Coordinates of N, CA and C in Angstrom, one line a residue:
M1 N 0.9 -1.2 0.0 CA 0.2 0.0 0.0 C 0.9 1.3 0.0
K2 N 0.5 2.3 -0.9 CA 1.4 3.3 -1.0 C 1.2 4.3 0.2
P3 N 2.3 4.9 0.6 CA 2.1 5.8 1.9 C 1.2 6.9 1.6
I4 N 0.4 7.4 2.6 CA -0.5 8.4 2.4 C 0.1 9.7 3.0
T5 N 0.2 10.6 2.1 CA 0.8 12.0 2.4 C -0.4 13.0 2.5
I6 N -0.3 13.7 3.7 CA -1.3 14.7 3.9 C -0.7 16.1 4.0
A7 N -1.0 17.0 3.2 CA -0.4 18.3 3.2 C -0.6 19.0 4.6
P8 N 0.5 19.7 5.0 CA 0.4 20.3 6.4 C -1.0 21.4 6.4
A9 N -1.1 22.0 5.4 CA -2.2 23.1 5.4 C -3.7 22.3 5.7
R10 N -3.6 21.1 5.0 CA -4.9 20.4 5.1 C -5.1 19.8 6.5
R11 N -3.9 19.2 7.0 CA -3.9 18.7 8.4 C -4.3 19.6 9.3
L12 N -3.8 20.8 9.4 CA -4.1 22.0 10.3 C -5.5 22.4 10.1
A13 N -6.0 22.6 8.9 CA -7.3 22.8 8.6 C -8.4 21.9 9.3
F14 N -8.0 20.7 9.1 CA -8.9 19.6 9.4 C -9.0 19.6 11.1
G15 N -7.8 19.7 11.6 CA -7.9 19.7 13.1 C -8.6 20.8 13.8
R16 N -8.3 22.2 13.2 CA -9.1 23.4 13.6 C -10.5 23.3 13.6
K17 N -11.0 22.8 12.5 CA -12.4 22.8 12.2 C -13.1 21.7 13.0
L18 N -12.4 20.6 13.2 CA -12.9 19.6 14.0 C -13.0 19.9 15.4
R19 N -12.1 20.5 16.0 CA -12.1 20.8 17.4 C -13.0 21.9 17.8
A20 N -13.0 22.9 16.7 CA -14.0 24.1 17.0 C -15.5 23.5 16.9
W21 N -15.7 22.4 16.0 CA -17.1 22.0 16.0 C -17.2 21.3 17.5
Y22 N -16.4 20.6 17.8 CA -16.5 19.8 19.1 C -16.9 20.4 20.2
R23 N -16.0 21.7 20.3 CA -16.4 22.5 21.5 C -17.9 23.1 21.5
A24 N -18.4 23.2 20.5 CA -19.7 23.8 20.4 C -20.8 22.7 20.3
N25 N -20.5 21.5 20.0 CA -21.5 20.5 19.9 C -21.4 19.3 20.8
A26 N -20.3 19.2 21.6 CA -20.0 18.0 22.3 C -21.1 17.5 23.2
R27 N -21.5 16.3 23.3 CA -22.5 15.9 24.3 C -21.8 15.8 25.7
D28 N -22.7 16.0 26.6 CA -22.3 16.2 28.0 C -22.3 14.8 28.7
L29 N -21.3 13.9 28.6 CA -21.2 12.5 28.9 C -20.6 12.5 30.3
P30 N -20.8 11.7 31.1 CA -20.2 11.6 32.5 C -18.8 11.3 32.4
W31 N -18.3 10.5 31.6 CA -16.8 10.3 31.5 C -16.1 11.4 31.0
R32 N -16.7 12.3 30.4 CA -15.9 13.5 30.0 C -15.8 14.6 31.0
R33 N -16.3 14.2 32.1 CA -16.2 15.2 33.3 C -15.0 14.7 34.3
T34 N -14.2 13.8 34.0 CA -13.3 13.2 34.8 C -11.9 13.0 34.1
R35 N -10.9 12.9 34.8 CA -9.5 12.5 34.2 C -9.0 11.3 35.2
D36 N -9.9 10.8 35.9 CA -9.6 9.7 36.7 C -9.2 8.3 35.7
P37 N -8.0 7.9 35.8 CA -7.8 6.7 34.8 C -8.7 5.6 35.0
Y38 N -9.1 5.1 36.1 CA -9.9 4.0 36.4 C -11.3 4.3 35.8
H39 N -11.9 5.6 36.1 CA -13.2 5.9 35.6 C -13.3 5.8 34.0
I40 N -12.0 6.4 33.5 CA -12.0 6.3 31.9 C -12.0 4.9 31.5
L41 N -11.2 4.1 32.1 CA -11.1 2.6 31.8 C -12.3 2.0 31.7
V42 N -13.2 2.3 32.9 CA -14.4 1.5 32.9 C -15.5 1.9 31.7
S43 N -15.4 3.3 31.5 CA -16.3 3.9 30.5 C -15.8 3.4 29.1
E44 N -14.6 3.1 28.7 CA -14.1 2.7 27.6 C -14.4 1.2 27.3
L45 N -14.2 0.4 28.4 CA -14.7 -1.0 28.3 C -16.2 -1.2 28.0
M46 N -16.9 -0.4 28.9 CA -18.5 -0.4 28.7 C -18.8 0.0 27.4
L47 N -18.0 1.0 26.6 CA -18.8 1.4 25.4 C -18.2 0.6 24.1
Q48 N -17.3 -0.5 24.4 CA -17.0 -1.4 23.6 C -18.3 -2.1 23.1
Q49 N -18.9 -2.0 21.8 CA -20.0 -2.7 21.2 C -21.2 -2.6 22.0
T50 N -21.4 -1.3 22.7 CA -22.6 -0.9 23.5 C -23.0 0.4 23.1
Q51 N -24.1 0.7 23.1 CA -24.6 2.1 22.8 C -24.5 3.0 24.1
V52 N -24.2 4.1 23.7 CA -23.9 5.3 24.8 C -25.2 5.3 25.7
S53 N -26.3 5.2 25.2 CA -27.6 5.3 26.1 C -27.8 4.2 27.0
R54 N -27.2 3.1 26.8 CA -27.3 1.9 27.6 C -26.1 2.2 28.7
V55 N -25.0 2.6 28.4 CA -23.8 2.7 29.1 C -24.0 3.8 30.2
V56 N -24.6 5.0 30.0 CA -24.7 6.0 30.8 C -25.1 5.6 32.3
P57 N -26.3 4.9 32.5 CA -26.7 4.6 33.8 C -25.9 3.6 34.4
K58 N -25.4 2.5 33.7 CA -24.6 1.4 34.1 C -23.3 2.0 34.7
Y59 N -22.7 3.0 34.1 CA -21.5 3.6 34.4 C -21.5 4.0 35.8
S60 N -22.4 5.0 36.0 CA -22.6 5.4 37.3 C -23.0 4.4 38.4
D61 N -23.8 3.6 38.0 CA -24.1 2.3 39.1 C -22.9 1.5 39.5
F62 N -22.2 1.3 38.4 CA -21.0 0.4 38.6 C -19.9 1.1 39.4
L63 N -19.7 2.4 39.2 CA -18.7 3.1 39.9 C -19.1 3.4 41.4
A64 N -20.4 3.4 41.6 CA -21.0 3.6 43.0 C -20.6 2.2 43.9
R65 N -20.6 1.2 43.0 CA -20.6 -0.2 43.7 C -18.9 -0.4 43.9
F66 N -18.2 -0.1 42.8 CA -16.8 -0.3 42.8 C -16.1 1.1 42.6
P67 N -15.8 1.8 43.7 CA -15.3 3.3 43.3 C -13.9 3.3 43.0
T68 N -13.1 1.9 43.1 CA -11.7 2.1 42.8 C -11.4 0.7 42.2
L69 N -10.1 0.7 41.5 CA -9.7 -0.6 41.1 C -9.5 -1.7 42.2
E70 N -9.2 -1.2 43.3 CA -8.9 -2.0 44.5 C -10.1 -2.7 45.0
S71 N -11.2 -2.0 44.9 CA -12.6 -2.6 45.2 C -12.9 -3.6 44.2
V72 N -12.6 -3.5 42.9 CA -12.8 -4.6 41.8 C -11.8 -5.8 42.3
A73 N -10.8 -5.5 42.6 CA -9.8 -6.7 42.9 C -10.3 -7.5 44.0
R74 N -10.7 -6.8 45.0 CA -11.2 -7.5 46.3 C -12.4 -8.3 46.1
S75 N -13.4 -7.9 45.2 CA -14.8 -8.4 45.1 C -14.7 -9.9 44.5
R76 N -15.9 -10.6 44.9 CA -16.1 -11.8 44.3 C -16.5 -11.7 42.8
P77 N -16.0 -12.5 41.8 CA -16.4 -12.3 40.5 C -17.8 -12.2 40.3
A78 N -18.6 -12.9 41.0 CA -20.2 -12.8 40.8 C -20.7 -11.5 41.0
R79 N -20.0 -10.9 42.0 CA -20.6 -9.4 42.3 C -20.1 -8.6 41.0
V80 N -19.1 -8.7 40.6 CA -18.6 -7.7 39.3 C -19.7 -8.1 38.3
M81 N -19.8 -9.3 38.0 CA -20.7 -9.8 36.9 C -22.0 -9.2 37.2
E82 N -22.6 -9.2 38.5 CA -24.0 -8.7 38.7 C -23.9 -7.1 38.3
A83 N -23.0 -6.4 38.6 CA -23.0 -5.0 38.4 C -22.8 -4.8 37.0
W84 N -22.2 -5.6 36.2 CA -22.1 -5.5 34.7 C -23.3 -5.9 34.0
S85 N -24.3 -6.5 34.6 CA -25.5 -7.2 34.1 C -26.2 -6.0 33.2
G86 N -26.8 -6.5 31.9 CA -27.3 -5.5 31.1 C -26.6 -5.1 30.0
L87 N -25.1 -5.1 30.2 CA -24.3 -4.5 29.1 C -23.8 -5.7 28.2
G88 N -24.0 -6.9 28.7 CA -23.5 -8.0 27.8 C -22.0 -8.1 27.6
Y89 N -21.5 -9.0 26.8 CA -20.0 -9.2 26.5 C -19.3 -9.2 27.9
Y90 N -19.5 -10.2 28.8 CA -19.2 -10.3 30.0 C -17.6 -10.5 30.0
A91 N -16.9 -10.9 29.1 CA -15.5 -10.9 29.1 C -14.9 -9.5 29.4
R92 N -15.3 -8.5 29.1 CA -14.9 -7.2 29.5 C -14.9 -7.1 31.0
A93 N -16.0 -7.4 31.7 CA -15.9 -7.2 33.1 C -14.8 -8.3 33.8
R94 N -14.8 -9.5 33.2 CA -13.8 -10.4 33.8 C -12.4 -9.8 33.5
N95 N -12.1 -9.2 32.3 CA -10.7 -8.7 32.1 C -10.6 -7.5 33.0
L96 N -11.7 -6.7 33.3 CA -11.3 -5.6 34.2 C -11.0 -6.2 35.5
Q97 N -11.6 -7.3 35.9 CA -11.1 -7.9 37.3 C -9.8 -8.4 37.1
R98 N -9.5 -9.1 36.1 CA -8.1 -9.5 35.9 C -7.0 -8.4 36.0
L99 N -7.4 -7.5 35.4 CA -6.3 -6.3 35.2 C -6.3 -5.7 36.8
A100 N -7.4 -5.5 37.5 CA -7.4 -4.9 38.8 C -6.6 -5.8 39.7
R101 N -6.7 -7.1 39.5 CA -5.9 -8.1 40.4 C -4.4 -8.1 40.1
T102 N -4.2 -7.9 38.8 CA -2.8 -7.8 38.3 C -2.0 -6.7 39.0
L103 N -2.8 -5.6 39.0 CA -2.3 -4.4 39.7 C -2.2 -4.5 41.1
A104 N -3.2 -5.1 41.7 CA -3.1 -5.3 43.2 C -1.9 -6.1 43.6
R105 N -1.5 -7.1 42.7 CA -0.4 -8.0 43.3 C 1.0 -7.1 43.2
Q106 N 0.9 -6.0 42.6 CA 2.2 -5.1 42.5 C 2.3 -4.2 43.7
G107 N 1.4 -4.2 44.6 CA 1.5 -3.4 45.8 C 0.6 -2.3 45.9
A108 N 0.4 -1.6 46.9 CA -0.6 -0.6 47.2 C -0.3 0.5 46.3
S109 N 0.8 0.9 45.8 CA 1.2 2.1 45.2 C 0.7 2.0 43.7
A110 N 0.5 0.7 43.3 CA 0.2 0.4 41.9 C -0.8 1.1 41.2
A111 N -0.9 1.7 40.0 CA -1.8 2.5 39.3 C -1.7 2.2 38.1
L112 N -2.8 2.4 37.2 CA -2.8 2.4 35.8 C -1.8 3.3 35.3
P113 N -0.9 2.8 34.5 CA 0.1 3.6 33.7 C -0.4 4.5 32.8
S114 N 0.6 5.5 32.5 CA 0.0 6.7 31.5 C 0.6 6.4 30.1
E115 N 1.4 5.5 29.9 CA 1.8 5.3 28.5 C 1.1 4.1 27.7
P116 N 0.8 4.3 26.4 CA -0.1 3.2 25.9 C 0.6 1.9 25.7
A117 N 2.0 1.9 25.6 CA 2.6 0.5 25.5 C 2.6 -0.2 26.9
E118 N 2.6 0.5 28.0 CA 2.5 -0.1 29.3 C 1.0 -0.4 29.6
L119 N 0.1 0.4 29.1 CA -1.2 0.0 29.3 C -1.6 -1.4 28.4
R120 N -1.0 -1.5 27.3 CA -1.4 -2.6 26.5 C -0.8 -4.0 27.0
A121 N 0.1 -3.8 28.0 CA 0.7 -5.1 28.7 C -0.4 -5.7 29.8
L122 N -1.4 -4.9 30.0 CA -2.4 -5.3 31.1 C -3.5 -6.0 30.5
P123 N -4.1 -7.1 31.2 CA -5.2 -8.0 30.6 C -6.2 -7.1 30.1
G124 N -6.7 -7.5 28.7 CA -7.8 -7.0 28.3 C -7.8 -5.6 27.6
I125 N -6.7 -5.0 27.4 CA -6.5 -3.7 27.0 C -5.7 -3.8 25.6
G126 N -6.5 -3.3 24.6 CA -5.9 -3.2 23.3 C -5.3 -2.1 22.9
A127 N -5.0 -1.8 21.7 CA -4.4 -0.5 21.2 C -5.4 0.4 21.3
Y128 N -6.6 0.3 20.9 CA -7.7 1.6 21.1 C -7.8 1.9 22.6
T129 N -8.0 0.9 23.5 CA -8.3 1.4 24.8 C -7.1 1.9 25.4
A130 N -5.9 1.4 25.2 CA -4.6 2.0 25.7 C -4.4 3.4 25.3
G131 N -4.8 3.8 24.0 CA -4.7 5.2 23.6 C -5.7 6.1 24.3
A132 N -7.0 5.4 24.4 CA -7.9 6.3 25.0 C -7.7 6.7 26.4
V133 N -7.2 5.6 27.4 CA -6.9 6.0 28.7 C -5.7 6.8 28.8
A134 N -4.7 6.6 28.0 CA -3.5 7.6 27.9 C -3.9 8.9 27.5
S135 N -4.8 9.1 26.5 CA -5.3 10.4 26.0 C -6.2 11.1 27.0
F136 N -7.3 10.4 27.5 CA -8.3 11.0 28.2 C -8.1 11.0 29.7
A137 N -7.2 10.2 30.2 CA -7.0 10.4 31.5 C -5.6 11.2 31.9
Y138 N -4.6 10.9 31.0 CA -3.4 11.6 31.4 C -3.0 12.7 30.2
E139 N -3.8 13.0 29.2 CA -3.6 13.9 28.2 C -2.2 13.5 27.7
R140 N -1.9 12.5 27.4 CA -0.7 12.0 26.6 C -1.1 12.1 25.0
R141 N -0.1 12.6 24.2 CA -0.2 12.6 22.9 C -0.3 11.3 22.1
A142 N -1.5 10.6 22.3 CA -1.8 9.3 21.7 C -2.7 9.2 20.9
P143 N -2.5 8.6 19.8 CA -3.5 8.4 18.6 C -4.5 7.2 19.2
L144 N -5.7 7.1 18.7 CA -6.5 6.1 18.9 C -7.5 6.0 17.6
V145 N -7.7 4.7 17.4 CA -8.6 4.1 16.4 C -9.6 3.3 16.8
D146 N -11.0 3.6 16.6 CA -12.1 2.8 17.0 C -12.9 2.9 15.6
T147 N -14.0 2.3 15.5 CA -14.8 2.2 14.4 C -15.1 3.5 13.8
N148 N -15.6 4.4 14.9 CA -16.0 5.8 14.3 C -14.8 6.6 13.9
V149 N -13.7 6.5 14.4 CA -12.5 7.2 14.0 C -12.1 6.7 12.7
A150 N -12.1 5.6 12.5 CA -11.5 4.8 11.2 C -12.5 5.4 10.1
R151 N -13.8 5.4 10.4 CA -14.6 5.8 9.4 C -14.5 7.3 8.8
V152 N -14.2 8.2 9.9 CA -14.0 9.5 9.7 C -12.7 9.8 8.8
L153 N -11.5 9.1 9.3 CA -10.3 9.4 8.8 C -10.2 8.8 7.4
T154 N -10.8 7.6 7.2 CA -10.7 7.0 5.7 C -11.7 7.9 4.9
R155 N -12.9 8.2 5.2 CA -13.7 9.2 4.2 C -13.0 10.4 4.1
V156 N -12.3 11.0 4.9 CA -11.7 12.3 4.7 C -10.4 12.3 4.0
F157 N -9.4 11.3 4.3 CA -8.1 11.4 3.8 C -7.8 10.3 2.8
A158 N -8.6 9.0 3.1 CA -8.1 7.9 2.2 C -9.4 7.0 1.9
P159 N -10.3 7.5 1.1 CA -11.5 6.6 0.9 C -11.3 5.3 0.0
H160 N -10.1 5.2 -0.5 CA -9.7 3.9 -1.2 C -9.5 2.8 -0.1
I161 N -9.1 3.1 1.1 CA -8.6 2.2 2.1 C -9.7 1.4 2.7
D162 N -9.7 0.2 2.9 CA -10.7 -0.6 3.7 C -10.1 -0.8 5.1
P163 N -10.5 -0.3 6.0 CA -9.9 -0.3 7.5 C -10.2 -1.6 8.1
R164 N -11.0 -2.5 7.5 CA -11.4 -3.9 7.9 C -10.2 -4.8 7.6
T165 N -9.4 -4.5 6.6 CA -8.2 -5.3 6.2 C -7.0 -5.0 7.1
H166 N -6.1 -6.0 7.2 CA -4.9 -5.7 8.2 C -4.2 -4.5 7.7
S167 N -3.9 -4.5 6.4 CA -3.1 -3.3 6.0 C -4.0 -1.9 6.0
G168 N -5.2 -2.1 5.7 CA -6.1 -0.8 5.8 C -6.2 -0.3 7.3
H169 N -6.1 -1.4 8.4 CA -6.3 -0.9 9.7 C -5.0 -0.3 10.0
Q170 N -3.7 -0.9 9.6 CA -2.5 -0.3 9.9 C -2.4 1.2 9.2
A171 N -3.0 1.3 8.2 CA -2.9 2.7 7.5 C -3.7 3.8 8.2
V172 N -4.7 3.2 8.8 CA -5.7 4.2 9.6 C -4.9 4.8 10.7
W173 N -4.2 3.8 11.5 CA -3.5 4.3 12.6 C -2.3 5.1 12.3
R174 N -1.7 5.0 11.0 CA -0.7 6.0 10.7 C -1.4 7.2 10.4
I175 N -2.5 7.3 9.8 CA -3.3 8.6 9.5 C -3.6 9.3 10.9
A176 N -4.1 8.4 11.9 CA -4.4 9.0 13.2 C -3.1 9.7 13.8
G177 N -2.2 9.1 13.7 CA -0.9 9.7 14.2 C -0.3 10.9 13.4
A178 N -0.5 10.9 12.2 CA -0.2 12.0 11.3 C -0.9 13.3 11.7
V179 N -2.2 13.0 11.8 CA -3.1 14.4 12.1 C -3.1 14.7 13.7
L180 N -2.5 14.0 14.5 CA -2.6 14.3 15.9 C -1.9 15.5 16.1
P181 N -2.6 16.4 17.0 CA -1.9 17.8 17.4 C -0.6 17.5 18.2
R182 N 0.1 18.6 18.3 CA 1.5 18.5 19.0 C 1.3 18.4 20.4
T183 N 0.4 18.8 21.1 CA 0.2 18.7 22.6 C -0.6 17.7 23.0
G184 N -0.5 17.0 24.2 CA -1.4 16.1 24.7 C -2.7 16.7 25.1
R185 N -2.7 18.1 25.6 CA -4.0 18.6 25.9 C -5.0 18.8 24.7
T186 N -4.3 19.3 23.6 CA -5.0 19.4 22.2 C -5.5 18.1 21.8
A187 N -4.5 17.0 21.9 CA -4.9 15.8 21.4 C -6.0 15.3 22.0
Y188 N -6.2 15.5 23.4 CA -7.4 15.1 24.2 C -8.8 15.6 23.4
T189 N -8.9 16.9 23.2 CA -10.1 17.3 22.4 C -10.0 16.8 21.1
H190 N -9.0 16.7 20.4 CA -9.0 16.0 18.9 C -9.4 14.8 18.8
N191 N -9.1 14.1 20.0 CA -9.5 12.5 19.8 C -11.0 12.3 20.2
Q192 N -11.4 13.2 21.2 CA -12.8 13.2 21.6 C -13.6 13.6 20.5
A193 N -13.2 14.6 19.7 CA -13.9 15.2 18.6 C -14.0 14.3 17.5
L194 N -13.0 13.5 17.1 CA -13.1 12.4 16.0 C -14.1 11.4 16.4
M195 N -14.1 11.1 17.5 CA -15.1 9.9 18.1 C -16.5 10.6 18.0
E196 N -16.8 11.8 18.3 CA -18.1 12.6 18.3 C -18.5 12.8 16.9
L197 N -17.6 13.2 16.0 CA -18.1 13.3 14.6 C -18.6 12.1 14.0
G198 N -17.7 10.9 14.3 CA -18.2 9.8 13.6 C -19.6 9.1 14.2
A199 N -19.9 9.6 15.5 CA -21.1 9.0 16.3 C -22.3 9.8 15.6
L200 N -22.1 11.3 15.5 CA -23.1 12.0 15.4 C -23.4 12.5 13.9
V201 N -22.4 12.7 13.2 CA -22.4 13.3 11.8 C -22.0 12.3 10.7
C202 N -20.7 11.8 10.8 CA -20.2 11.0 9.6 C -20.4 9.5 10.3
T203 N -21.8 9.3 10.1 CA -22.1 7.9 10.6 C -22.1 6.7 9.7
A204 N -22.3 5.5 10.0 CA -22.1 4.5 9.1 C -23.3 4.4 8.1
R205 N -24.5 4.7 8.6 CA -25.7 4.8 7.8 C -25.9 6.0 7.0
V206 N -25.6 7.2 7.6 CA -26.0 8.6 6.8 C -24.7 9.4 6.9
R207 N -24.4 9.9 5.8 CA -23.3 10.9 5.7 C -23.9 12.3 5.9
R208 N -23.8 13.0 6.8 CA -24.4 14.3 7.0 C -23.4 15.4 6.6
C209 N -23.2 15.5 5.4 CA -22.0 16.2 4.8 C -22.4 17.6 4.9
R210 N -23.6 18.1 4.8 CA -23.8 19.4 4.9 C -23.7 20.0 6.4
A211 N -23.7 19.1 7.4 CA -23.5 19.6 8.8 C -22.1 19.3 9.3
C212 N -21.3 18.7 8.3 CA -19.9 18.2 8.7 C -19.0 19.4 8.7
P213 N -18.2 19.6 9.8 CA -17.4 20.8 9.9 C -16.1 20.8 9.1
V214 N -15.8 19.3 8.7 CA -14.4 19.2 7.9 C -14.8 19.0 6.4
R215 N -15.9 19.3 5.9 CA -16.4 18.8 4.6 C -15.4 19.5 3.5
T216 N -14.9 20.6 3.8 CA -14.0 21.4 2.8 C -12.9 20.7 2.7
V217 N -12.5 19.8 3.6 CA -11.1 19.0 3.4 C -11.2 17.6 3.3
C218 N -12.6 17.2 3.0 CA -12.9 16.0 2.9 C -12.9 15.2 1.5
A219 N -12.3 14.2 1.3 CA -12.0 13.6 -0.2 C -13.2 12.9 -0.7
S220 N -14.1 12.6 0.3 CA -15.4 11.9 -0.1 C -16.7 12.6 0.3
R221 N -16.6 14.0 0.4 CA -17.8 14.7 0.7 C -19.0 14.5 -0.4
E222 N -20.2 14.6 -0.2 CA -21.3 14.3 -1.0 C -22.0 15.7 -1.2
C223 N -21.4 16.7 -0.9 CA -22.1 18.0 -1.3 C -21.1 19.2 -1.4

């Protein structure tokens, strides 16, 4: 696959338009009001393959029952599963407890690491979740790619790429890194904005190009 080159002016225009739109249109979601790494991790695990509307009430209830990773580590697995009920994909809850117990064995001062590579070494954390925790909890300059982000980036910069293929998936990650802002604080907003645009405007079913803030730099706009 040929390398994808993005002109600096296009990259800068994309980022500025995207972040300005997000600041004006972002949904008020509970996990966006915190930088607590554990809270961010719980939200990201819950949001995997589950709609936001189902996650919001379960997120608050789960954290009320398990306010810290230590409380997850100490609990009986059945209690964790009970608190997770209604979300499905229970392997996510089992992985959360495995992760909590892994950290607990490291001692009282153990905490979720801030770097994506270290996060990926923990049970149940893949590339996307590692990037999300690093970016949203620690404001690290970390790219992340989920289904929404992949859709936005391929439509804007590389409509010929299929992100479902191995080479396409790797290419999307390279694009995500290439368009990432220079600072971690700005990257936080940038990553949130990419996900939000894919969820609300550049959706799988409908391309709302007339409402899209980055349509002037998009390679596949329909208006």
